[in-house]
Amino acid sequence: MFIMESLLQSCNIKKLEKFFPSRSDLLDYLIMEIIRREDTLVGSLTLKIELDKLDIHIATATIGRSLKMLDVKGWTKPVSNKGRMLTSQGRSALSTINNRIEKSILSDEIVDSVEINHFDDLISVLQTRLIIEREAARLAVVNATPEDFDQMQKALEQHRMLLEKKMDDSHAGLDFHTLIVNASKNRFMSAVERLLTYEEHQIESQFESLSVRNHAIEYIEVHQQLLNALKSRDIDAVCQLMEDHFAQIIKTVKQERADKSSAME
């Protein structure tokens, strides 16, 4: 709810508009939110004053029509001639709308925060992936199914085939890591992993020395070792292999950063 309060206090209505199919839907939402915040019976005049503060200037007649539509939906109800109050159904609907908006805003902020622009960002992403994948691998040791192992093995075979045919294999290594996280059966980890690997791939494609292709053979061998350890349900081996694997990748990126800096001097 803090995000919504901040938006309304800053009168950032433009940012809210994209979450509603029409201006009338936005107006209905704002009316309900004002009634909730006032925590008392609210009439058209009070609503007009509060909407004016949000830089939404409409006639009281328009507000009255919106209130009647909210009454029909069962979200508000008139109390004599004293004003409107939210019904329990209305409070539930408003909570659902607020949760949807806040979740979308937070998702956008997360996406913006992981957009990679330079090497330092890439190193931070790799360090974050290590934290996630080490724990995901630990969970996968317990939760992975034979079907998960089959998918991982097929991904490795696909990677080898792409290398043999000298085809683009830039996604193959990342795909294998995604399968490990999926095998953890933790959907939140999987969602974050997909976001991070997408951003990582974007910058890898810009720097030839960072391309998975240049390290593909050694990566495939490590991935096979990881899969074998997962199949053996060996938590210690899986975690150590994952840590060593990421340590080598991060070392490569740091070396690339140092080489780029030296070339610019």
One Martini backbone bead per residue (centre of mass of N, CA, C, O) as a GRO file, in nm:
protein
  265
    1MET     BB    1   0.052   0.066  -0.012
    2PHE     BB    2   0.288   0.269  -0.024
    3ILE     BB    3   0.296   0.320  -0.329
    4MET     BB    4   0.011   0.441  -0.357
    5GLU     BB    5   0.047   0.676  -0.162
    6SER     BB    6   0.279   0.810  -0.319
    7LEU     BB    7   0.126   0.861  -0.582
    8LEU     BB    8  -0.105   1.033  -0.461
    9GLN     BB    9   0.070   1.249  -0.314
   10SER     BB   10   0.218   1.318  -0.605
   11CYS     BB   11   0.005   1.314  -0.838
   12ASN     BB   12   0.064   1.037  -1.023
   13ILE     BB   13  -0.155   0.972  -1.262
   14LYS     BB   14  -0.003   0.885  -1.516
   15LYS     BB   15   0.104   0.617  -1.389
   16LEU     BB   16  -0.195   0.499  -1.351
   17GLU     BB   17  -0.338   0.492  -1.633
   18LYS     BB   18  -0.208   0.216  -1.751
   19PHE     BB   19  -0.403   0.031  -1.549
   20PHE     BB   20  -0.644   0.145  -1.732
   21PRO     BB   21  -0.875   0.126  -1.994
   22SER     BB   22  -1.008   0.390  -1.860
   23ARG     BB   23  -1.104   0.686  -1.722
   24SER     BB   24  -1.347   0.572  -1.561
   25ASP     BB   25  -1.186   0.354  -1.408
   26LEU     BB   26  -1.000   0.551  -1.266
   27LEU     BB   27  -1.220   0.710  -1.121
   28ASP     BB   28  -1.336   0.479  -0.957
   29TYR     BB   29  -1.079   0.421  -0.804
   30LEU     BB   30  -1.035   0.702  -0.672
   31ILE     BB   31  -1.297   0.709  -0.517
   32MET     BB   32  -1.243   0.460  -0.345
   33GLU     BB   33  -0.975   0.563  -0.222
   34ILE     BB   34  -1.090   0.810  -0.083
   35ILE     BB   35  -1.292   0.666   0.096
   36ARG     BB   36  -1.083   0.496   0.243
   37ARG     BB   37  -0.909   0.734   0.357
   38GLU     BB   38  -1.143   0.885   0.513
   39ASP     BB   39  -1.317   0.684   0.690
   40THR     BB   40  -1.600   0.791   0.577
   41LEU     BB   41  -1.848   0.963   0.479
   42VAL     BB   42  -1.894   1.041   0.123
   43GLY     BB   43  -1.928   1.302  -0.097
   44SER     BB   44  -1.919   1.479  -0.388
   45LEU     BB   45  -1.771   1.728  -0.278
   46THR     BB   46  -1.529   1.585  -0.151
   47LEU     BB   47  -1.441   1.443  -0.408
   48LYS     BB   48  -1.383   1.696  -0.573
   49ILE     BB   49  -1.163   1.813  -0.393
   50GLU     BB   50  -0.970   1.564  -0.412
   51LEU     BB   51  -0.950   1.558  -0.724
   52ASP     BB   52  -0.831   1.841  -0.757
   53LYS     BB   53  -0.564   1.767  -0.610
   54LEU     BB   54  -0.513   1.554  -0.863
   55ASP     BB   55  -0.593   1.710  -1.130
   56ILE     BB   56  -0.916   1.638  -1.135
   57HIS     BB   57  -1.163   1.803  -1.337
   58ILE     BB   58  -1.496   1.757  -1.230
   59ALA     BB   59  -1.814   1.711  -1.206
   60THR     BB   60  -2.052   1.617  -0.978
   61ALA     BB   61  -2.223   1.460  -1.182
   62THR     BB   62  -2.002   1.260  -1.264
   63ILE     BB   63  -1.959   1.147  -0.983
   64GLY     BB   64  -2.249   1.046  -0.944
   65ARG     BB   65  -2.241   0.835  -1.172
   66SER     BB   66  -2.009   0.668  -1.055
   67LEU     BB   67  -2.150   0.596  -0.788
   68LYS     BB   68  -2.385   0.438  -0.914
   69MET     BB   69  -2.205   0.220  -1.046
   70LEU     BB   70  -2.083   0.124  -0.775
   71ASP     BB   71  -2.351   0.036  -0.656
   72VAL     BB   72  -2.420  -0.180  -0.870
   73LYS     BB   73  -2.154  -0.350  -0.801
   74GLY     BB   74  -2.125  -0.334  -0.470
   75TRP     BB   75  -1.887  -0.118  -0.363
   76THR     BB   76  -2.116   0.081  -0.283
   77LYS     BB   77  -2.308   0.283  -0.035
   78PRO     BB   78  -2.571   0.450   0.073
   79VAL     BB   79  -2.632   0.689   0.353
   80SER     BB   80  -2.873   0.821   0.293
   81ASN     BB   81  -2.759   1.173   0.273
   82LYS     BB   82  -2.437   1.144   0.375
   83GLY     BB   83  -2.322   0.918   0.175
   84ARG     BB   84  -2.043   0.707   0.121
   85MET     BB   85  -1.949   0.356   0.128
   86LEU     BB   86  -1.773   0.080   0.165
   87THR     BB   87  -1.781  -0.231   0.094
   88SER     BB   88  -1.653  -0.537   0.128
   89GLN     BB   89  -1.637  -0.575  -0.179
   90GLY     BB   90  -1.490  -0.306  -0.234
   91ARG     BB   91  -1.238  -0.359  -0.061
   92SER     BB   92  -1.151  -0.608  -0.217
   93ALA     BB   93  -1.127  -0.478  -0.498
   94LEU     BB   94  -0.921  -0.260  -0.415
   95SER     BB   95  -0.701  -0.454  -0.318
   96THR     BB   96  -0.660  -0.595  -0.590
   97ILE     BB   97  -0.575  -0.345  -0.750
   98ASN     BB   98  -0.335  -0.259  -0.575
   99ASN     BB   99  -0.174  -0.521  -0.602
  100ARG     BB  100  -0.144  -0.514  -0.910
  101ILE     BB  101   0.004  -0.242  -0.929
  102GLU     BB  102   0.241  -0.297  -0.736
  103LYS     BB  103   0.352  -0.544  -0.883
  104SER     BB  104   0.412  -0.398  -1.150
  105ILE     BB  105   0.604  -0.183  -1.039
  106LEU     BB  106   0.810  -0.378  -0.914
  107SER     BB  107   0.877  -0.527  -1.175
  108ASP     BB  108   0.988  -0.280  -1.326
  109GLU     BB  109   1.214  -0.218  -1.120
  110ILE     BB  110   1.363  -0.484  -1.154
  111VAL     BB  111   1.420  -0.466  -1.454
  112ASP     BB  112   1.577  -0.197  -1.440
  113SER     BB  113   1.801  -0.296  -1.232
  114VAL     BB  114   1.909  -0.539  -1.450
  115GLU     BB  115   2.013  -0.353  -1.655
  116ILE     BB  116   2.284  -0.389  -1.865
  117ASN     BB  117   2.581  -0.162  -1.927
  118HIS     BB  118   2.824  -0.311  -1.772
  119PHE     BB  119   3.057  -0.496  -1.609
  120ASP     BB  120   2.961  -0.446  -1.320
  121ASP     BB  121   2.676  -0.552  -1.371
  122LEU     BB  122   2.756  -0.838  -1.459
  123ILE     BB  123   2.892  -0.920  -1.196
  124SER     BB  124   2.641  -0.882  -1.018
  125VAL     BB  125   2.469  -1.091  -1.165
  126LEU     BB  126   2.654  -1.335  -1.117
  127GLN     BB  127   2.646  -1.319  -0.808
  128THR     BB  128   2.338  -1.358  -0.794
  129ARG     BB  129   2.323  -1.627  -0.941
  130LEU     BB  130   2.487  -1.788  -0.739
  131ILE     BB  131   2.295  -1.766  -0.504
  132ILE     BB  132   2.053  -1.895  -0.648
  133GLU     BB  133   2.188  -2.161  -0.773
  134ARG     BB  134   2.293  -2.288  -0.519
  135GLU     BB  135   2.011  -2.324  -0.390
  136ALA     BB  136   1.871  -2.460  -0.629
  137ALA     BB  137   2.059  -2.706  -0.637
  138ARG     BB  138   1.991  -2.806  -0.355
  139LEU     BB  139   1.689  -2.851  -0.426
  140ALA     BB  140   1.731  -3.037  -0.676
  141VAL     BB  141   1.844  -3.280  -0.528
  142VAL     BB  142   1.551  -3.331  -0.406
  143ASN     BB  143   1.332  -3.242  -0.658
  144ALA     BB  144   1.428  -3.381  -0.889
  145THR     BB  145   1.348  -3.542  -1.182
  146PRO     BB  146   1.386  -3.751  -1.440
  147GLU     BB  147   1.285  -3.535  -1.639
  148ASP     BB  148   1.492  -3.320  -1.567
  149PHE     BB  149   1.742  -3.485  -1.646
  150ASP     BB  150   1.664  -3.522  -1.941
  151GLN     BB  151   1.667  -3.222  -2.016
  152MET     BB  152   1.963  -3.171  -1.946
  153GLN     BB  153   2.084  -3.380  -2.141
  154LYS     BB  154   1.963  -3.257  -2.398
  155ALA     BB  155   2.101  -2.982  -2.365
  156LEU     BB  156   2.389  -3.092  -2.392
  157GLU     BB  157   2.356  -3.223  -2.671
  158GLN     BB  158   2.276  -2.960  -2.811
  159HIS     BB  159   2.539  -2.812  -2.753
  160ARG     BB  160   2.729  -3.005  -2.900
  161MET     BB  161   2.596  -2.983  -3.178
  162LEU     BB  162   2.643  -2.679  -3.220
  163LEU     BB  163   2.950  -2.699  -3.212
  164GLU     BB  164   2.998  -2.902  -3.444
  165LYS     BB  165   2.826  -2.697  -3.649
  166LYS     BB  166   2.889  -2.396  -3.586
  167MET     BB  167   2.666  -2.279  -3.407
  168ASP     BB  168   2.459  -2.105  -3.219
  169ASP     BB  169   2.533  -2.126  -2.844
  170SER     BB  170   2.458  -1.879  -2.647
  171HIS     BB  171   2.203  -2.026  -2.491
  172ALA     BB  172   2.276  -2.312  -2.386
  173GLY     BB  173   2.410  -2.263  -2.108
  174LEU     BB  174   2.174  -2.102  -1.982
  175ASP     BB  175   1.960  -2.323  -2.013
  176PHE     BB  176   2.082  -2.521  -1.813
  177HIS     BB  177   2.054  -2.339  -1.563
  178THR     BB  178   1.747  -2.310  -1.579
  179LEU     BB  179   1.687  -2.613  -1.530
  180ILE     BB  180   1.795  -2.624  -1.245
  181VAL     BB  181   1.604  -2.415  -1.124
  182ASN     BB  182   1.343  -2.561  -1.203
  183ALA     BB  183   1.417  -2.822  -1.027
  184SER     BB  184   1.356  -2.680  -0.748
  185LYS     BB  185   1.046  -2.572  -0.745
  186ASN     BB  186   1.099  -2.248  -0.761
  187ARG     BB  187   0.931  -1.990  -0.910
  188PHE     BB  188   1.096  -1.742  -0.816
  189MET     BB  189   1.371  -1.829  -0.908
  190SER     BB  190   1.293  -1.871  -1.205
  191ALA     BB  191   1.213  -1.579  -1.269
  192VAL     BB  192   1.486  -1.445  -1.199
  193GLU     BB  193   1.663  -1.615  -1.384
  194ARG     BB  194   1.539  -1.529  -1.654
  195LEU     BB  195   1.609  -1.231  -1.625
  196LEU     BB  196   1.919  -1.254  -1.589
  197THR     BB  197   1.988  -1.422  -1.848
  198TYR     BB  198   1.882  -1.222  -2.049
  199GLU     BB  199   2.072  -0.985  -1.979
  200GLU     BB  200   2.336  -1.139  -2.015
  201HIS     BB  201   2.305  -1.206  -2.316
  202GLN     BB  202   2.310  -0.918  -2.425
  203ILE     BB  203   2.616  -0.861  -2.346
  204GLU     BB  204   2.760  -1.108  -2.462
  205SER     BB  205   2.690  -1.030  -2.767
  206GLN     BB  206   2.893  -0.767  -2.755
  207PHE     BB  207   3.128  -0.975  -2.648
  208GLU     BB  208   3.331  -1.207  -2.771
  209SER     BB  209   3.496  -1.298  -2.507
  210LEU     BB  210   3.203  -1.364  -2.358
  211SER     BB  211   3.128  -1.583  -2.518
  212VAL     BB  212   3.035  -1.905  -2.481
  213ARG     BB  213   3.193  -2.024  -2.721
  214ASN     BB  214   3.489  -1.973  -2.589
  215HIS     BB  215   3.381  -2.186  -2.331
  216ALA     BB  216   3.208  -2.439  -2.404
  217ILE     BB  217   3.369  -2.696  -2.341
  218GLU     BB  218   3.413  -2.646  -2.036
  219TYR     BB  219   3.111  -2.606  -1.968
  220ILE     BB  220   3.007  -2.884  -2.047
  221GLU     BB  221   3.176  -3.041  -1.842
  222VAL     BB  222   3.056  -2.906  -1.593
  223HIS     BB  223   2.759  -2.974  -1.654
  224GLN     BB  224   2.798  -3.279  -1.639
  225GLN     BB  225   2.891  -3.281  -1.346
  226LEU     BB  226   2.636  -3.159  -1.230
  227LEU     BB  227   2.441  -3.377  -1.326
  228ASN     BB  228   2.578  -3.615  -1.181
  229ALA     BB  229   2.543  -3.495  -0.895
  230LEU     BB  230   2.238  -3.477  -0.902
  231LYS     BB  231   2.183  -3.780  -0.950
  232SER     BB  232   2.346  -3.847  -0.670
  233ARG     BB  233   2.261  -3.645  -0.446
  234ASP     BB  234   2.516  -3.427  -0.417
  235ILE     BB  235   2.537  -3.144  -0.254
  236ASP     BB  236   2.837  -3.071  -0.220
  237ALA     BB  237   2.919  -3.104  -0.517
  238VAL     BB  238   2.721  -2.909  -0.645
  239CYS     BB  239   2.803  -2.650  -0.491
  240GLN     BB  240   3.104  -2.652  -0.571
  241LEU     BB  241   3.069  -2.648  -0.876
  242MET     BB  242   2.911  -2.383  -0.887
  243GLU     BB  243   3.121  -2.200  -0.757
  244ASP     BB  244   3.356  -2.259  -0.955
  245HIS     BB  245   3.211  -2.177  -1.212
  246PHE     BB  246   3.154  -1.878  -1.135
  247ALA     BB  247   3.444  -1.797  -1.071
  248GLN     BB  248   3.540  -1.828  -1.366
  249ILE     BB  249   3.347  -1.631  -1.500
  250ILE     BB  250   3.420  -1.380  -1.333
  251LYS     BB  251   3.718  -1.380  -1.410
  252THR     BB  252   3.670  -1.330  -1.711
  253VAL     BB  253   3.525  -1.058  -1.683
  254LYS     BB  254   3.750  -0.909  -1.528
  255GLN     BB  255   3.960  -0.940  -1.753
  256GLU     BB  256   3.800  -0.790  -1.967
  257ARG     BB  257   3.791  -0.524  -1.815
  258ALA     BB  258   4.097  -0.482  -1.796
  259ASP     BB  259   4.155  -0.487  -2.102
  260LYS     BB  260   3.975  -0.245  -2.173
  261SER     BB  261   4.118  -0.039  -1.993
  262SER     BB  262   4.402  -0.065  -2.121
  263ALA     BB  263   4.313   0.013  -2.417
  264MET     BB  264   4.218   0.315  -2.320
  265GLU     BB  265   4.513   0.428  -2.217
   0.00000   0.00000   0.00000
